[in-house]
mmCIF file of C-alpha atoms and ligand atoms in Angstrom:
data_model
loop_
_atom_site.group_PDB
_atom_site.id
_atom_site.type_symbol
_atom_site.label_atom_id
_atom_site.label_comp_id
_atom_site.label_asym_id
_atom_site.label_seq_id
_atom_site.Cartn_x
_atom_site.Cartn_y
_atom_site.Cartn_z
ATOM 1 C CA MET R 242 31.513 137.194 197.645
ATOM 2 C CA VAL R 243 30.358 133.585 199.206
ATOM 3 C CA VAL R 244 32.943 131.756 200.877
ATOM 4 C CA GLU R 245 32.620 128.034 200.784
ATOM 5 C CA HIS R 246 33.834 125.203 202.352
ATOM 6 C CA HIS R 247 37.804 124.331 201.746
ATOM 7 C CA GLY R 248 38.320 128.208 201.934
ATOM 8 C CA ILE R 249 37.210 128.331 197.595
ATOM 9 C CA ILE R 250 35.246 132.034 197.098
ATOM 10 C CA LEU R 251 32.463 132.289 194.725
ATOM 11 C CA LYS R 252 32.628 135.540 193.278
ATOM 12 C CA SER R 253 29.297 137.894 192.467
ATOM 13 C CA LYS R 254 28.456 138.623 188.838
ATOM 14 C CA HIS R 255 29.374 142.150 189.319
ATOM 15 C CA GLU R 256 33.220 140.902 190.933
ATOM 16 C CA ILE R 257 33.351 138.966 188.012
ATOM 17 C CA ALA R 258 32.253 142.071 185.624
ATOM 18 C CA LEU R 259 35.505 143.790 187.625
ATOM 19 C CA MET R 260 37.300 140.370 186.635
ATOM 20 C CA ARG R 261 36.701 140.191 182.889
ATOM 21 C CA THR R 262 37.970 143.951 183.037
ATOM 22 C CA SER R 263 41.048 142.810 184.872
ATOM 23 C CA GLY R 264 41.930 139.996 182.245
ATOM 24 C CA ARG R 265 41.083 141.774 178.976
ATOM 25 C CA ILE R 266 43.712 144.538 180.057
ATOM 26 C CA LEU R 267 45.963 141.846 180.671
ATOM 27 C CA ALA R 268 45.194 140.209 177.078
ATOM 28 C CA GLU R 269 45.820 143.556 174.896
ATOM 29 C CA ILE R 270 49.949 143.679 177.227
ATOM 30 C CA LEU R 271 50.177 140.254 176.810
ATOM 31 C CA ALA R 272 49.970 140.812 172.897
ATOM 32 C CA VAL R 273 51.759 143.643 172.564
ATOM 33 C CA LEU R 274 54.573 141.826 174.465
ATOM 34 C CA GLN R 275 54.122 138.635 172.145
ATOM 35 C CA GLU R 276 54.263 140.639 169.118
ATOM 36 C CA LYS R 277 57.370 143.057 170.127
ATOM 37 C CA VAL R 278 59.698 140.243 171.567
ATOM 38 C CA GLY R 279 62.423 139.172 169.819
ATOM 39 C CA PRO R 280 65.979 138.332 169.081
ATOM 40 C CA GLY R 281 68.651 140.992 170.293
ATOM 41 C CA MET R 282 66.679 142.108 172.872
ATOM 42 C CA THR R 283 66.800 141.574 177.057
ATOM 43 C CA THR R 284 64.740 140.212 178.638
ATOM 44 C CA GLY R 285 64.850 142.888 181.080
ATOM 45 C CA GLU R 286 63.787 145.568 178.139
ATOM 46 C CA LEU R 287 60.714 143.140 177.727
ATOM 47 C CA ASP R 288 59.867 143.619 181.591
ATOM 48 C CA ALA R 289 60.363 147.369 180.857
ATOM 49 C CA LEU R 290 58.378 147.777 178.352
ATOM 50 C CA ALA R 291 55.455 145.871 179.512
ATOM 51 C CA GLU R 292 55.751 148.252 183.151
ATOM 52 C CA ARG R 293 55.326 150.862 180.367
ATOM 53 C CA GLU R 294 51.517 149.408 178.611
ATOM 54 C CA ILE R 295 50.589 148.434 181.998
ATOM 55 C CA ARG R 296 51.123 151.611 183.646
ATOM 56 C CA ALA R 297 49.635 153.034 180.257
ATOM 57 C CA ARG R 298 46.553 151.233 181.225
ATOM 58 C CA LYS R 299 46.144 152.675 184.569
ATOM 59 C CA VAL R 300 46.446 148.917 186.277
ATOM 60 C CA LYS R 301 48.865 147.728 189.145
ATOM 61 C CA PRO R 302 51.558 145.032 188.130
ATOM 62 C CA ALA R 303 50.590 141.913 189.869
ATOM 63 C CA PHE R 304 53.944 140.570 190.514
ATOM 64 C CA LYS R 305 56.335 143.424 190.907
ATOM 65 C CA GLY R 306 57.177 142.915 194.783
ATOM 66 C CA TYR R 307 54.916 139.705 195.506
ATOM 67 C CA ARG R 308 57.301 138.092 197.600
ATOM 68 C CA GLY R 309 60.115 140.495 196.713
ATOM 69 C CA PHE R 310 59.572 139.528 193.231
ATOM 70 C CA PRO R 311 61.659 142.384 191.525
ATOM 71 C CA ALA R 312 59.449 142.526 188.219
ATOM 72 C CA CYS R 313 56.086 143.029 186.355
ATOM 73 C CA ILE R 314 56.853 139.503 184.390
ATOM 74 C CA CYS R 315 58.232 136.636 184.731
ATOM 75 C CA VAL R 316 60.477 135.775 181.103
ATOM 76 C CA SER R 317 61.717 131.756 181.262
ATOM 77 C CA VAL R 318 63.921 130.777 178.685
ATOM 78 C CA ASN R 319 63.802 127.176 177.193
ATOM 79 C CA ASP R 320 64.886 125.130 180.118
ATOM 80 C CA GLU R 321 63.454 127.602 182.079
ATOM 81 C CA VAL R 322 60.149 126.943 183.525
ATOM 82 C CA VAL R 323 58.614 129.378 185.255
ATOM 83 C CA HIS R 324 59.327 132.477 187.558
ATOM 84 C CA GLY R 325 62.597 133.738 185.760
ATOM 85 C CA ILE R 326 63.535 137.099 186.506
ATOM 86 C CA PRO R 327 64.257 139.302 183.401
ATOM 87 C CA GLY R 328 67.524 140.990 183.380
ATOM 88 C CA SER R 329 70.496 141.570 181.417
ATOM 89 C CA ARG R 330 69.917 137.831 179.243
ATOM 90 C CA VAL R 331 70.213 138.565 175.666
ATOM 91 C CA LEU R 332 67.420 136.559 173.662
ATOM 92 C CA HIS R 333 68.455 134.622 170.399
ATOM 93 C CA ASP R 334 67.107 132.823 167.564
ATOM 94 C CA GLY R 335 65.712 129.723 168.645
ATOM 95 C CA ASP R 336 64.421 130.294 172.156
ATOM 96 C CA VAL R 337 61.420 129.426 173.856
ATOM 97 C CA VAL R 338 60.254 131.946 175.731
ATOM 98 C CA SER R 339 57.485 132.212 178.180
ATOM 99 C CA ILE R 340 56.148 135.327 178.985
ATOM 100 C CA ASP R 341 53.868 135.435 182.664
ATOM 101 C CA ALA R 342 52.103 138.124 183.332
ATOM 102 C CA GLY R 343 49.451 139.261 185.869
ATOM 103 C CA VAL R 344 47.679 142.773 186.326
ATOM 104 C CA ILE R 345 45.522 144.638 189.348
ATOM 105 C CA TYR R 346 41.973 146.178 188.400
ATOM 106 C CA GLN R 347 40.083 147.314 191.059
ATOM 107 C CA GLY R 348 41.569 145.044 193.642
ATOM 108 C CA PHE R 349 40.883 142.285 191.374
ATOM 109 C CA TYR R 350 43.975 140.098 189.763
ATOM 110 C CA SER R 351 44.237 138.642 186.755
ATOM 111 C CA ASP R 352 47.020 136.125 185.454
ATOM 112 C CA ALA R 353 48.374 134.933 182.472
ATOM 113 C CA ALA R 354 50.980 133.370 180.367
ATOM 114 C CA VAL R 355 52.017 132.606 176.235
ATOM 115 C CA THR R 356 55.140 130.865 175.416
ATOM 116 C CA VAL R 357 56.651 131.617 171.632
ATOM 117 C CA ALA R 358 59.621 130.235 169.620
ATOM 118 C CA LEU R 359 62.005 133.049 168.001
ATOM 119 C CA GLY R 360 62.972 132.083 164.807
ATOM 120 C CA ALA R 361 62.644 129.085 162.837
ATOM 121 C CA VAL R 362 62.522 126.099 165.457
ATOM 122 C CA ALA R 363 62.862 122.214 165.198
ATOM 123 C CA GLU R 364 58.751 120.808 164.489
ATOM 124 C CA ASP R 365 59.133 119.032 168.297
ATOM 125 C CA VAL R 366 59.349 122.588 169.709
ATOM 126 C CA GLN R 367 56.439 123.919 167.827
ATOM 127 C CA ARG R 368 54.926 120.644 169.125
ATOM 128 C CA LEU R 369 55.892 121.100 172.620
ATOM 129 C CA ILE R 370 54.157 124.772 172.487
ATOM 130 C CA ALA R 371 50.885 123.186 170.784
ATOM 131 C CA THR R 372 50.479 120.985 173.251
ATOM 132 C CA THR R 373 50.912 123.415 176.066
ATOM 133 C CA ARG R 374 48.542 125.616 174.880
ATOM 134 C CA ASP R 375 45.924 122.537 173.849
ATOM 135 C CA ALA R 376 46.220 121.069 177.056
ATOM 136 C CA LEU R 377 45.242 124.475 178.555
ATOM 137 C CA LEU R 378 42.390 124.930 176.209
ATOM 138 C CA SER R 379 41.268 121.213 176.612
ATOM 139 C CA GLY R 380 41.411 121.911 180.657
ATOM 140 C CA ILE R 381 39.111 124.863 180.300
ATOM 141 C CA ALA R 382 36.324 123.503 178.369
ATOM 142 C CA VAL R 383 36.118 120.616 181.030
ATOM 143 C CA ALA R 384 36.101 123.503 183.783
ATOM 144 C CA ARG R 385 32.375 123.557 183.612
ATOM 145 C CA PRO R 386 29.209 123.762 186.837
ATOM 146 C CA GLY R 387 29.326 120.307 188.523
ATOM 147 C CA SER R 388 32.906 119.254 186.965
ATOM 148 C CA ARG R 389 35.268 118.820 189.688
ATOM 149 C CA ILE R 390 38.785 119.784 189.753
ATOM 150 C CA GLY R 391 40.046 116.186 189.059
ATOM 151 C CA ASP R 392 38.013 116.190 185.546
ATOM 152 C CA VAL R 393 40.894 119.463 184.728
ATOM 153 C CA SER R 394 43.766 117.953 185.877
ATOM 154 C CA ALA R 395 43.203 114.911 184.049
ATOM 155 C CA THR R 396 42.105 116.219 180.553
ATOM 156 C CA ILE R 397 45.418 118.348 180.663
ATOM 157 C CA GLN R 398 47.818 115.542 182.135
ATOM 158 C CA ARG R 399 46.296 113.117 179.186
ATOM 159 C CA VAL R 400 47.096 115.939 176.100
ATOM 160 C CA ILE R 401 50.501 116.232 177.736
ATOM 161 C CA GLU R 402 51.114 113.042 177.989
ATOM 162 C CA GLY R 403 49.536 111.739 175.032
ATOM 163 C CA GLN R 404 52.545 113.852 173.386
ATOM 164 C CA GLY R 405 54.709 111.879 174.932
ATOM 165 C CA PHE R 406 55.785 114.858 176.908
ATOM 166 C CA GLY R 407 56.245 115.523 181.180
ATOM 167 C CA VAL R 408 53.460 117.630 183.404
ATOM 168 C CA VAL R 409 55.095 119.783 186.449
ATOM 169 C CA ARG R 410 54.181 118.270 189.762
ATOM 170 C CA LYS R 411 55.398 121.147 191.491
ATOM 171 C CA TYR R 412 53.517 123.607 190.701
ATOM 172 C CA VAL R 413 49.824 124.250 189.611
ATOM 173 C CA GLY R 414 47.060 126.768 188.811
ATOM 174 C CA HIS R 415 45.120 128.325 191.717
ATOM 175 C CA GLY R 416 42.104 130.378 192.434
ATOM 176 C CA ILE R 417 42.300 134.165 191.861
ATOM 177 C CA GLY R 418 40.433 137.015 192.345
ATOM 178 C CA ARG R 419 40.886 139.673 195.177
ATOM 179 C CA GLN R 420 44.580 137.352 195.680
ATOM 180 C CA LEU R 421 46.810 136.286 193.109
ATOM 181 C CA HIS R 422 46.535 132.818 194.576
ATOM 182 C CA GLU R 423 43.436 131.913 196.308
ATOM 183 C CA GLU R 424 41.335 128.384 197.022
ATOM 184 C CA PRO R 425 41.522 126.136 195.114
ATOM 185 C CA ALA R 426 44.636 124.163 193.943
ATOM 186 C CA VAL R 427 44.716 123.265 190.070
ATOM 187 C CA PRO R 428 47.547 120.670 188.868
ATOM 188 C CA ASN R 429 48.122 119.738 185.864
ATOM 189 C CA PHE R 430 47.868 115.839 186.478
ATOM 190 C CA GLY R 431 44.868 114.176 188.339
ATOM 191 C CA THR R 432 41.981 111.703 188.581
ATOM 192 C CA PRO R 433 38.859 112.349 187.120
ATOM 193 C CA GLY R 434 35.636 112.796 189.667
ATOM 194 C CA LEU R 435 37.987 114.190 192.366
ATOM 195 C CA GLY R 436 38.753 117.360 194.019
ATOM 196 C CA PRO R 437 36.388 120.169 194.993
ATOM 197 C CA VAL R 438 33.180 120.451 192.422
ATOM 198 C CA LEU R 439 33.403 122.945 190.216
ATOM 199 C CA ARG R 440 30.258 126.252 190.699
ATOM 200 C CA PRO R 441 29.637 129.578 189.130
ATOM 201 C CA GLY R 442 31.416 132.435 190.712
ATOM 202 C CA LEU R 443 34.289 130.162 190.956
ATOM 203 C CA CYS R 444 37.646 132.149 189.302
ATOM 204 C CA LEU R 445 40.804 129.797 188.216
ATOM 205 C CA ALA R 446 43.872 130.564 186.824
ATOM 206 C CA ILE R 447 44.837 127.308 185.241
ATOM 207 C CA GLU R 448 48.350 126.915 184.170
ATOM 208 C CA PRO R 449 50.053 123.734 182.266
ATOM 209 C CA MET R 450 53.606 123.375 182.846
ATOM 210 C CA VAL R 451 55.102 121.084 179.763
ATOM 211 C CA THR R 452 58.647 119.698 179.389
ATOM 212 C CA VAL R 453 60.129 117.447 176.655
ATOM 213 C CA GLY R 454 62.302 115.092 178.988
ATOM 214 C CA ASP R 455 61.582 114.761 182.773
ATOM 215 C CA TRP R 456 59.006 116.979 184.518
ATOM 216 C CA GLN R 457 61.409 117.414 188.175
ATOM 217 C CA VAL R 458 62.494 120.859 188.056
ATOM 218 C CA ARG R 459 64.554 122.745 190.563
ATOM 219 C CA GLU R 460 64.859 126.303 191.878
ATOM 220 C CA GLY R 461 67.885 128.563 190.759
ATOM 221 C CA ALA R 462 70.438 130.277 192.723
ATOM 222 C CA ASP R 463 68.350 133.738 192.383
ATOM 223 C CA GLY R 464 65.729 131.960 194.731
ATOM 224 C CA TRP R 465 63.292 132.568 192.210
ATOM 225 C CA THR R 466 64.324 130.794 188.401
ATOM 226 C CA ILE R 467 62.604 127.285 188.240
ATOM 227 C CA SER R 468 64.180 124.935 185.764
ATOM 228 C CA THR R 469 64.450 121.751 184.368
ATOM 229 C CA VAL R 470 66.771 119.425 185.844
ATOM 230 C CA ASP R 471 67.692 117.276 182.798
ATOM 231 C CA GLY R 472 68.102 120.623 181.029
ATOM 232 C CA SER R 473 64.902 119.946 178.448
ATOM 233 C CA LEU R 474 62.935 122.859 177.224
ATOM 234 C CA ALA R 475 59.772 123.857 179.007
ATOM 235 C CA ALA R 476 56.326 125.901 178.225
ATOM 236 C CA HIS R 477 53.540 127.197 179.880
ATOM 237 C CA PHE R 478 50.423 128.715 178.982
ATOM 238 C CA GLU R 479 48.007 130.391 181.509
ATOM 239 C CA HIS R 480 44.308 132.084 181.189
ATOM 240 C CA THR R 481 42.103 133.261 183.922
ATOM 241 C CA ILE R 482 38.517 131.867 183.359
ATOM 242 C CA ALA R 483 35.094 132.365 185.368
ATOM 243 C CA LEU R 484 32.622 129.616 185.786
ATOM 244 C CA THR R 485 29.425 130.646 184.238
ATOM 245 C CA GLU R 486 25.908 128.934 184.242
ATOM 246 C CA ASN R 487 26.953 128.319 181.290
ATOM 247 C CA GLY R 488 30.553 127.291 181.257
ATOM 248 C CA PRO R 489 34.208 128.513 181.015
ATOM 249 C CA GLU R 490 34.833 131.762 180.337
ATOM 250 C CA VAL R 491 38.097 132.599 179.419
ATOM 251 C CA LEU R 492 38.996 136.330 181.305
ATOM 252 C CA THR R 493 42.422 136.460 179.274
ATOM 253 C CA ALA R 494 41.593 135.833 175.300
ATOM 254 C CA GLY R 495 43.071 138.810 173.159
HETATM 255 MG MG1 MG Q 543 49.248 131.693 187.988
#
């Protein structure tokens, strides 16, 4: 690895190969969770499934014990944006469920999230989910060597606000590698041409958090769960990517 200024760490090709394996395993696990999540299940049961899938693949859960987080995954329902703690909550038809997971493979972290709607939901809910995914993919597409973080941030913001949705400010994407959170921060809002320059070897977790209403969020009494202040629905998608000379490579694609 090479440590650049501002603490940004560039990974070697060998390190990116390990990150690639970490990301592929995480994508497999998230695909299982996405397939199995449904009405009648508790969020705690989904976490137990995640733990079995993680252990079966001989990787470690990245979130369990992180600053005391008690579970393998975050499950955030409806107006919850991120960091929901799995437990006794029963999922119902019409719920909007964000599942955020991370694993460690040979010391390398990957981090990814998806949002799914259970059963039939209104058109604006489908549009919320589709827009959040689009914003992530659009941001990734501009994460090329020579671009700046602000180019990624501004692209994500434009896609989200273009659909009339809100961009959460308080929580942002991040560098990733031997730590879950590395430099630089990757906001989902910003100005083109500003921020650190992207170079081959940089690995990022890009993760737009989007609200139907206002973007203000608050922390719950459990000290973890982040919800919208106005009670509006939220969605969250995330991929871990590596920048190569040829452009962005999504490490957590299914
Ligand atoms: Mg993340």
